[in-house]
Short mmCIF file of C-alpha atoms and ligand atoms in Angstrom, two decimals:
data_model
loop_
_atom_site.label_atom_id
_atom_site.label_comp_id
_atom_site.label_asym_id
_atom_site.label_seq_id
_atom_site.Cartn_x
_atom_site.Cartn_y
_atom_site.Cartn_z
CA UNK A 1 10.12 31.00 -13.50
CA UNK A 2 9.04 27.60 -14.89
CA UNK A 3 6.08 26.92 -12.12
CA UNK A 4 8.02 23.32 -11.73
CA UNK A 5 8.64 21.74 -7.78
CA UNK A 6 12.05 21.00 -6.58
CA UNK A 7 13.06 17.13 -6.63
CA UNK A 8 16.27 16.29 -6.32
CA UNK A 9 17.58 13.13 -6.93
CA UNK A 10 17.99 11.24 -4.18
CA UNK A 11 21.53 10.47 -2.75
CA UNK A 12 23.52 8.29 -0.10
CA UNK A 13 25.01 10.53 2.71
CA UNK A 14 28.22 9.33 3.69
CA UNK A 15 30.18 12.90 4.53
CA UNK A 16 30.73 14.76 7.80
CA UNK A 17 26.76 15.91 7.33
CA UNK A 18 24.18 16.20 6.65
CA UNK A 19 23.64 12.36 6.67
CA UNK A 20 20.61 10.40 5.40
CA UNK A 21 17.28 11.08 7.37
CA UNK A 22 15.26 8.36 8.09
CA UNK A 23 12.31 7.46 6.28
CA UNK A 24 10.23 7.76 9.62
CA UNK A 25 11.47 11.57 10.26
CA UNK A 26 10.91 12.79 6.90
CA UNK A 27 6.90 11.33 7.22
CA UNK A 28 6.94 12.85 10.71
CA UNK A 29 7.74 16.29 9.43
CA UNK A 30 5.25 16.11 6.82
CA UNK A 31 2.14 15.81 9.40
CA UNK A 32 -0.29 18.74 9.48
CA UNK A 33 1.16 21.94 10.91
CA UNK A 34 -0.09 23.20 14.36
CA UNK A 35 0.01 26.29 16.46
CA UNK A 36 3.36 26.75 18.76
CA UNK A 37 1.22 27.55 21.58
CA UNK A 38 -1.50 24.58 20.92
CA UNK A 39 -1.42 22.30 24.15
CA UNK A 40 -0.55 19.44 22.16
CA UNK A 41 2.72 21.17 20.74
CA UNK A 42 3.19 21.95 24.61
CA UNK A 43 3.03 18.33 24.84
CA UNK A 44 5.48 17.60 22.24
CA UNK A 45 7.93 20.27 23.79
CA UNK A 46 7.61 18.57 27.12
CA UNK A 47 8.48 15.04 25.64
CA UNK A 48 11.00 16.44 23.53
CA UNK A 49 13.24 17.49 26.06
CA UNK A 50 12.63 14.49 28.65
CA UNK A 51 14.15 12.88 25.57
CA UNK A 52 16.98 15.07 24.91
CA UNK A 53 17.68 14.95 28.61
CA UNK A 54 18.25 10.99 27.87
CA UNK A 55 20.05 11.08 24.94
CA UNK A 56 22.49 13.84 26.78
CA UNK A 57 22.28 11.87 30.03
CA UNK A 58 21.79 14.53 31.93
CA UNK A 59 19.11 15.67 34.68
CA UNK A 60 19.26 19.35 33.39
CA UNK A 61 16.37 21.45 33.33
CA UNK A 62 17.50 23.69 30.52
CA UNK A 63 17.81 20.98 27.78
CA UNK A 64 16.36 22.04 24.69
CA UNK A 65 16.58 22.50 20.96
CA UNK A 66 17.72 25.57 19.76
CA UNK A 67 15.43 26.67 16.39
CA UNK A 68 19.00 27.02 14.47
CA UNK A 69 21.75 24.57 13.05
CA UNK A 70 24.73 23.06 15.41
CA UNK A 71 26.46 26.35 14.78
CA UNK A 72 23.82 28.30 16.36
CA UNK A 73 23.82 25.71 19.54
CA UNK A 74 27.72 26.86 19.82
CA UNK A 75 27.15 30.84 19.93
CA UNK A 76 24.44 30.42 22.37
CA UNK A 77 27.05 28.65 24.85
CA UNK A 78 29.02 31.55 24.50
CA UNK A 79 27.13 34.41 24.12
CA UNK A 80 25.34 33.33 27.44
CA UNK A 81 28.13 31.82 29.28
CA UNK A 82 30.90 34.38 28.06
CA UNK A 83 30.68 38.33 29.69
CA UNK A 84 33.15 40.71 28.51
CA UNK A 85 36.75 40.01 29.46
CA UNK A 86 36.42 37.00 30.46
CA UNK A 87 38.84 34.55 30.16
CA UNK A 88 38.54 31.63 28.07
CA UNK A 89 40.56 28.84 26.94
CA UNK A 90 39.51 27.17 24.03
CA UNK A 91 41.05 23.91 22.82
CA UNK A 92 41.96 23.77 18.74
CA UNK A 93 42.59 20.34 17.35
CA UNK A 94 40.48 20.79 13.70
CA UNK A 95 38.02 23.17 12.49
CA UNK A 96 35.32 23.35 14.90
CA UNK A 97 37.71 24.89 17.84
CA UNK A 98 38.93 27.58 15.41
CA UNK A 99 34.95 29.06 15.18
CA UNK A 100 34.97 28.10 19.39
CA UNK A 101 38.03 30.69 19.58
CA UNK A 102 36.22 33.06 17.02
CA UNK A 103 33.03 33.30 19.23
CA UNK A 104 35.22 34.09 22.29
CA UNK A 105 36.89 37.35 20.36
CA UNK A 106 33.65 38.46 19.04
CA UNK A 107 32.01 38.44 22.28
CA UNK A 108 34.94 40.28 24.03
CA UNK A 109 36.02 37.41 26.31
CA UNK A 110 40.46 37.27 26.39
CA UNK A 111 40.72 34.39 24.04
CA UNK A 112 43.39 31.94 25.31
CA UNK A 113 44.41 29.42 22.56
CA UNK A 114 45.62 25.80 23.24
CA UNK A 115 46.62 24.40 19.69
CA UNK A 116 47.13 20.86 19.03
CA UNK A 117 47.53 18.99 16.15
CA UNK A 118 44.97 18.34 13.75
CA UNK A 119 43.77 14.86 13.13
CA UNK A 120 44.98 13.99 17.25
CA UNK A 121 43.19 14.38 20.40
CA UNK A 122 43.43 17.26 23.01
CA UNK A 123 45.97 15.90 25.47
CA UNK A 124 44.57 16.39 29.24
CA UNK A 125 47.71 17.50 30.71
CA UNK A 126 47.97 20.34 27.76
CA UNK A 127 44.58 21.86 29.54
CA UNK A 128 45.82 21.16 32.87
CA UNK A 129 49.36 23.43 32.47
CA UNK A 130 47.75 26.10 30.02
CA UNK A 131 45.51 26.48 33.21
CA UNK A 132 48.08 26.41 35.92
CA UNK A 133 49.57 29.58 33.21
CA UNK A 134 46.24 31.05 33.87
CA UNK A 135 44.58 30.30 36.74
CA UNK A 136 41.90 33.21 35.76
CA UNK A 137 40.22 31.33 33.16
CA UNK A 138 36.48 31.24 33.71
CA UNK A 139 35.76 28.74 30.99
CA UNK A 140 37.15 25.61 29.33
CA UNK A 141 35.94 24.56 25.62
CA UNK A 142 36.78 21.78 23.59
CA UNK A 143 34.64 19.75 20.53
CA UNK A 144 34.11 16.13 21.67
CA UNK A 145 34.09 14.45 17.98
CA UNK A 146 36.40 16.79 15.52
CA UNK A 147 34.65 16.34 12.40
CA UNK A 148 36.93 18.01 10.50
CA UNK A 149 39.75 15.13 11.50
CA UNK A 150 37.63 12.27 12.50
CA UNK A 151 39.31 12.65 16.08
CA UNK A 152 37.57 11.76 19.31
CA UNK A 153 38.95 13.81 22.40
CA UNK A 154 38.40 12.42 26.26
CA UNK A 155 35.81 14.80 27.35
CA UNK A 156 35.67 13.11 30.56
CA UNK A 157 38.94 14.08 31.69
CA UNK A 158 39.08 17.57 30.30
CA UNK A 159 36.05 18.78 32.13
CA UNK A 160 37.49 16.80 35.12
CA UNK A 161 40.55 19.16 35.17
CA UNK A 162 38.21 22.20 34.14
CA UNK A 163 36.07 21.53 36.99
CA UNK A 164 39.14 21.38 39.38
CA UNK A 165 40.62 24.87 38.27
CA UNK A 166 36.97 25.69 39.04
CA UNK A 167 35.98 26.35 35.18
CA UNK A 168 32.79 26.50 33.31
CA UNK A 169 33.23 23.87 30.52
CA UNK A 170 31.46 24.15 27.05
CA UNK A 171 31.28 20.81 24.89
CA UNK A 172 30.41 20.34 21.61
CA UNK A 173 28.70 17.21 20.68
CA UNK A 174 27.44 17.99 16.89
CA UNK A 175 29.05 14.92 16.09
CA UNK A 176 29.19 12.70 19.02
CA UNK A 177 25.39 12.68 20.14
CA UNK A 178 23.96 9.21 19.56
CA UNK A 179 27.53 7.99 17.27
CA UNK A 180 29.52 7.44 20.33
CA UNK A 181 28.68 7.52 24.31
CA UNK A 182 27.57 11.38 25.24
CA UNK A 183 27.12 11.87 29.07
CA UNK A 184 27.06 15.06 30.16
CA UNK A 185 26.39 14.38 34.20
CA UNK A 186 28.95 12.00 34.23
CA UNK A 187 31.56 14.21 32.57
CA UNK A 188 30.14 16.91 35.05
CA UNK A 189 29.69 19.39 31.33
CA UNK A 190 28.00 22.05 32.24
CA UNK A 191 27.30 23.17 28.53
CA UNK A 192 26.76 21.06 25.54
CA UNK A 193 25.14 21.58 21.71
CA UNK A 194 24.83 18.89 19.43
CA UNK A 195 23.04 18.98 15.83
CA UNK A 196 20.17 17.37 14.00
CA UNK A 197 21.86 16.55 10.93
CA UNK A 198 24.77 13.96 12.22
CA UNK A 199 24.11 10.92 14.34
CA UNK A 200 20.50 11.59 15.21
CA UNK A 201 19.04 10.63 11.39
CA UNK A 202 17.48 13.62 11.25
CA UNK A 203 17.19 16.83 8.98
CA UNK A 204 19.53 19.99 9.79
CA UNK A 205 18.52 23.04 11.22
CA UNK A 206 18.08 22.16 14.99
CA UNK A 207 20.75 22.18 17.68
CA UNK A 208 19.87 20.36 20.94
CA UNK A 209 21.66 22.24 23.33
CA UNK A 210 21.83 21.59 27.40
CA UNK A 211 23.23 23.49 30.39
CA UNK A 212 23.88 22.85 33.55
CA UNK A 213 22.28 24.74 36.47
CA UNK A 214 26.14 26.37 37.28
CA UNK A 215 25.48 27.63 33.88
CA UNK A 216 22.20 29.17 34.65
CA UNK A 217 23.60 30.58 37.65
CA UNK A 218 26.33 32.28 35.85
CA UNK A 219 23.76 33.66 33.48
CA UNK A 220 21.39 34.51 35.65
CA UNK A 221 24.66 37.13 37.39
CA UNK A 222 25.59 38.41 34.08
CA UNK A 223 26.27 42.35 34.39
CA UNK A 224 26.27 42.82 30.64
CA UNK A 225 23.29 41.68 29.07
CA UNK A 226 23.54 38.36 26.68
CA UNK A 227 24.36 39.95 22.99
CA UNK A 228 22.05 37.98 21.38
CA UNK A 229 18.40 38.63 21.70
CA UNK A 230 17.39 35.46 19.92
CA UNK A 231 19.73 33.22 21.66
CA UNK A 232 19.71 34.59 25.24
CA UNK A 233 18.59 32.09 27.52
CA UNK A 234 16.84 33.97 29.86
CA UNK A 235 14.49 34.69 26.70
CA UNK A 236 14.40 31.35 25.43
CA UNK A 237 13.24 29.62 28.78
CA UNK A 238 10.19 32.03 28.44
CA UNK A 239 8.75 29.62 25.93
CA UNK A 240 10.56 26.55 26.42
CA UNK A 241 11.12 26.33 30.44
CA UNK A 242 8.98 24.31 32.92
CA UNK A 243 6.13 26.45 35.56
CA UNK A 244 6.63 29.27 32.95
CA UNK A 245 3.60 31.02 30.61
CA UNK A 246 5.33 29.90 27.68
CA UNK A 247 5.42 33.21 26.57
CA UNK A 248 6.01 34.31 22.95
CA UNK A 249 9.37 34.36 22.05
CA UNK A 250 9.48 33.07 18.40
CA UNK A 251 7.73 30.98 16.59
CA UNK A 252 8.92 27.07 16.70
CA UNK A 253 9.92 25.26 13.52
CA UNK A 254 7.22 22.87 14.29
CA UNK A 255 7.72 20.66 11.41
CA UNK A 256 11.26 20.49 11.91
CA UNK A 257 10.68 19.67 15.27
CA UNK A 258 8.32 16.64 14.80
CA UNK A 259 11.23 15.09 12.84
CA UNK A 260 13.81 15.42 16.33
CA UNK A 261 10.85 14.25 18.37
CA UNK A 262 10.53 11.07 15.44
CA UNK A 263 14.35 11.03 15.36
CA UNK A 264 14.56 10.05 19.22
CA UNK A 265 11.59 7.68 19.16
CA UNK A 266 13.57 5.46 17.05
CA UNK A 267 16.67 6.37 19.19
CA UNK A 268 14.74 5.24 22.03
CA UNK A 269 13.53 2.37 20.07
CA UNK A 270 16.65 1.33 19.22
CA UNK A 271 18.51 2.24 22.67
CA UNK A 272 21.76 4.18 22.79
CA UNK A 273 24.43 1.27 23.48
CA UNK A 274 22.95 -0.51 20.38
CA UNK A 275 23.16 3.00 18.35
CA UNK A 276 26.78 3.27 19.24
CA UNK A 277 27.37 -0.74 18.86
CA UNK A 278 26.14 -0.27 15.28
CA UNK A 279 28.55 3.13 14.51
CA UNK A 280 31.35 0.91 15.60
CA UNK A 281 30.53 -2.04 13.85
CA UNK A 282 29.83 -0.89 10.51
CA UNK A 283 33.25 1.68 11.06
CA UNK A 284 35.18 -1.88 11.44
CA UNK A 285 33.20 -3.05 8.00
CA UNK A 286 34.33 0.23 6.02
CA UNK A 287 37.57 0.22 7.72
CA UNK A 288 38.24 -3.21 6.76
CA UNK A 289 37.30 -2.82 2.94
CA UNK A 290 39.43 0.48 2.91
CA UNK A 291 42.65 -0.76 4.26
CA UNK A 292 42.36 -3.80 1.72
CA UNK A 293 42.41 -1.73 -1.27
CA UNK A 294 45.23 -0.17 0.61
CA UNK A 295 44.11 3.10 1.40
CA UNK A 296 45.39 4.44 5.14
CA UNK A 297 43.63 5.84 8.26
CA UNK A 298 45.15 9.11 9.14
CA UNK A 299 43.92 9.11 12.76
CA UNK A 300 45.38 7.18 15.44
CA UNK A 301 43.04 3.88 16.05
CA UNK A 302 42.08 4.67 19.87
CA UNK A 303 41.37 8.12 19.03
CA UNK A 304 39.20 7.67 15.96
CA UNK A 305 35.95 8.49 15.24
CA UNK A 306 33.33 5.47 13.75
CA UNK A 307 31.24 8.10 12.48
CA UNK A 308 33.67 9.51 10.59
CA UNK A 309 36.77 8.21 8.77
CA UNK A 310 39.41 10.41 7.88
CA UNK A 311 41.44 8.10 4.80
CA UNK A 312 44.57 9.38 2.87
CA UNK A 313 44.34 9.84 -0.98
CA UNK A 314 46.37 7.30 -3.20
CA UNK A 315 49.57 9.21 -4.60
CA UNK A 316 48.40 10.69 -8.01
CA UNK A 317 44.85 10.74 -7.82
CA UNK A 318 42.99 13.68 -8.60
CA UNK A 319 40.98 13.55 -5.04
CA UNK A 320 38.13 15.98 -6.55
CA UNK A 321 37.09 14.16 -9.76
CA UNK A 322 36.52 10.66 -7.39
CA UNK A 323 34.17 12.50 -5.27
CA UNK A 324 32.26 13.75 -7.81
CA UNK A 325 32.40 10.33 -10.17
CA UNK A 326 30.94 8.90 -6.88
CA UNK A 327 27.98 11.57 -6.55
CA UNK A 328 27.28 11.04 -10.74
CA UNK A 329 27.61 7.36 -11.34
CA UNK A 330 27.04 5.82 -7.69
CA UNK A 331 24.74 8.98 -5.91
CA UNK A 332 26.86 8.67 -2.96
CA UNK A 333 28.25 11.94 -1.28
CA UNK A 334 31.71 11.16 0.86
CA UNK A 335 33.37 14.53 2.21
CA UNK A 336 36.79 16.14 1.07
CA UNK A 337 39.31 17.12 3.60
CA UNK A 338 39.58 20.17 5.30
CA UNK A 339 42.00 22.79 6.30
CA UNK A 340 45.81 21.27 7.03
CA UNK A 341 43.97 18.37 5.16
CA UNK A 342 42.18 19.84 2.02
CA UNK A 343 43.53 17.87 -1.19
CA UNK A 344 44.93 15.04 1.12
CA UNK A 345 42.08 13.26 2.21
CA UNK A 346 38.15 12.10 1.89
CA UNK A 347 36.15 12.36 5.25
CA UNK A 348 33.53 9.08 5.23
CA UNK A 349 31.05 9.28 7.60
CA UNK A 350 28.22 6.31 8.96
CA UNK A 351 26.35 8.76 10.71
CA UNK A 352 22.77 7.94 12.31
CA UNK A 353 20.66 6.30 9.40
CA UNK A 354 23.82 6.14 7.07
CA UNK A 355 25.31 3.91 8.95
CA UNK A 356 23.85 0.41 7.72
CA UNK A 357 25.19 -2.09 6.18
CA UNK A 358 24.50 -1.74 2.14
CA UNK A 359 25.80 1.74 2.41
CA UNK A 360 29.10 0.47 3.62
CA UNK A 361 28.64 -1.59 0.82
CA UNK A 362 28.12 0.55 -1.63
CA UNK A 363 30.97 2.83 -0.56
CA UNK A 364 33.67 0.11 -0.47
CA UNK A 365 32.64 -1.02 -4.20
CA UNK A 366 32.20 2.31 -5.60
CA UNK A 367 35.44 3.62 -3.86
CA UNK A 368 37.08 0.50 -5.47
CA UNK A 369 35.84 0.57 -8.86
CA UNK A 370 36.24 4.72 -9.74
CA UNK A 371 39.94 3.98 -8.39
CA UNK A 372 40.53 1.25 -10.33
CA UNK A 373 38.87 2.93 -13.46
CA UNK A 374 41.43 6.31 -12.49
CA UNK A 375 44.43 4.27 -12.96
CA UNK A 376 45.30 4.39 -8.78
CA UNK A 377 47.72 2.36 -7.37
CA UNK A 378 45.33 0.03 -5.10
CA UNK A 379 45.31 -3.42 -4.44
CA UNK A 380 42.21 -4.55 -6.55
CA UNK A 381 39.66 -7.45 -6.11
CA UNK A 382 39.62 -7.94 -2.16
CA UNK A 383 37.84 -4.74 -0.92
CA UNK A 384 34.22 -6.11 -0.67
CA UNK A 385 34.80 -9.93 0.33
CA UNK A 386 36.71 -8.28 3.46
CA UNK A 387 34.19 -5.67 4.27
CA UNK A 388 31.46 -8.65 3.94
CA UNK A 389 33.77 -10.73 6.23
CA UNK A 390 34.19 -8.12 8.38
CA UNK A 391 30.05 -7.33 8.79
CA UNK A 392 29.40 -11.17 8.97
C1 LIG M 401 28.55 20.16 11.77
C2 LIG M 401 29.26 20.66 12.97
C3 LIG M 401 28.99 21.93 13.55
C4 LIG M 401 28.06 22.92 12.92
O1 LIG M 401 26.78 22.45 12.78
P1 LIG M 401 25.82 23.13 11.68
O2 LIG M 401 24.54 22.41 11.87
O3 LIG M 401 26.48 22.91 10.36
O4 LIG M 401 25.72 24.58 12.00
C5 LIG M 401 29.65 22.27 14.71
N1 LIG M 401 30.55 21.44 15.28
C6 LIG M 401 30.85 20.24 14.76
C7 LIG M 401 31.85 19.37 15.44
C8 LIG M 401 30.23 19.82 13.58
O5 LIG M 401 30.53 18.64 13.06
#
């Protein structure tokens, strides 16, 4: 023990998350601690989810943060929604659907597996003849924004064909919540999770999550009891849900929670089209610098995410050692790829506060000069003036 505090060094966030926190959020966290039950933490509940509500854009009741990271946001979709044997088809294009189809199996529900390719969106019609093979299926779930592959699937159109084999859908937004539009009435979701840590600017550990009242009903008929004590809903809604006691369920991360609330005022402040006009323009500034220096998008243009840009490594270059010359010389953290694409690519993403304009700056010049320095084969010297043009 050498009695000394923790302080890192401070670092640019520009991988699949977390991503920087603003300023504002980390202040907001550090106000003075107050009681979970204190009226004015009722207050800040209250206000919290009329905000989550609007950045969902949705009119359900049960919207609320779950005390847990984005992962925690996915089991409690399907240890609510999913009762033994049921069955439930679960959409794979990356990472993310892989743990979907690992909740299903844990929880006893008859996994059904649609796999697509990674780095490309669900196709529609895929969901709608995997569910004329089983007309059973109870539930439909899919991930919105892939971060794994930087691939955006049309959630609209998948819960449209859910909702016409009369399924539950389950959407996860980790990603997508405040990068790109998120609406869950208009898709007609009926349950959604996002997390803290991506697009929203703010620390992890939290996991808005929202269900529709079909959802409630479904849970509210369960015959087997939810698994999970600490994520059943019925629970939860003791302490969270409107008209109720706001009984004692567990105790809030209150901190944690003043940094969402501080997240969405400036969310608010800003206003959601802007906060999605900004992910897409400072994409098109990366993008620009990136394919200059020659590097390649691996995702299809209309099915790419701006919060996160899946580029192929240059032939030769030792993928690793640029990622961490970038966090030593530059302190900027980009992501490496995953799964089908481990070795083969870096995942960049301009998520929430790390999407401004001097980190894509940064990122473009540092990229440029550690490949240069490596000996890659890139086109040198016109990176930055067409990332500035680009921005301008
Ligand atoms: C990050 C992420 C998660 C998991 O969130 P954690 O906060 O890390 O638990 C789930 N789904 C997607 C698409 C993600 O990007």
């Amino acid at each position: 023990m050498n009695h000394v505090a923790f302080i890192p060094q401070a670092r640019t966030l520009m991988g699949p998350g977390p991503s920087d926190v603003h300023p504002e959020v980390l202040t907001a966290m550090a106000r003075p601690t107050i009681g979970h039950l204190d009226p004015q933490f009722i207050q800040l509940m209250d206000d919290l989810k009329r905000k989550l509500q609007w950045a969902f854009q949705t009119k359900n009741t049960l919207t609320l943060p779950v005390s847990a990271p984005g992962s925690a946001g996915m089991e409690a979709c399907f240890a609510n929604l999913v009762s033994p044997g049921d069955k439930v088809l679960v959409c794979q294009n990356g990472v993310f659907g892989g743990r979907m189809a690992e909740n299903v199996t844990r929880l006893g529900g008859e996994l059904i597996l649609l796999q697509s390719d990674w780095g490309r969106a669900i196709d529609p019609e895929h969901v709608a003849s995997m569910l004329k093979a089983h007309p059973d299926t109870k539930i439909v779930a899919f991930v919105h924004a892939e971060t794994s592959t930087g691939v955006c699937s049309d959630a609209k159109a998948i819960c449209d064909i859910a909702a016409a084999a009369g399924c539950l859908t389950i959407v996860d937004c980790v990603t997508s919540l405040g990068g790109i539009p998120v609406a869950l009435d208009d898709w007609g979701a009926d349950a959604a999770y996002s997390g803290s840590q991506k697009c929203l600017s703010c620390a992890p550990g939290l996991s808005p999550l929202s269900m529709s009242d079909r959802a409630i009903e479904v849970i509210k008929n369960r015959t087997v009891p939810v698994a999970s004590w600490f994520l059943d809903m019925n629970l939860v809604m003791g302490y969270w849900g409107a008209n109720t006691t706001r009984a004692y369920h567990h105790t809030a991360p209150i901190n944690a929670l003043y940094g969402l609330h501080q997240s969405l005022v400036l969310l608010e402040q800003e206003g959601l089209e802007a906060a999605w006009r900004r992910h897409m323009h400072h994409h098109m500034g990366l993008r620009a610098g990136l394919e200059a220096m020659g590097l390649t998008f691996v995702v299809p243009e209309e099915e790419r995410l701006p919060q996160l840009n899946l580029v192929s490594v240059p032939e030769g270059v030792d993928e690793a050692r640029v990622r961490q010359r970038l966090l030593n010389e530059f302190n900027l953290e980009i992501g490496a790829g995953l799964g089908v694409f481990a070795g083969k690519v870096w995942r960049i993403g301009l998520m929430g506060y790390a999407s401004r304009r001097e980190n894509v700056l940064l990122c473009v010049s540092a990229l440029e000069s550690v490949l240069a320095d490596m000996g890659a084969p890139i086109t040198q010297g016109q990176a930055l003036s067409a990332t500035m043009s680009a921005l301008a």
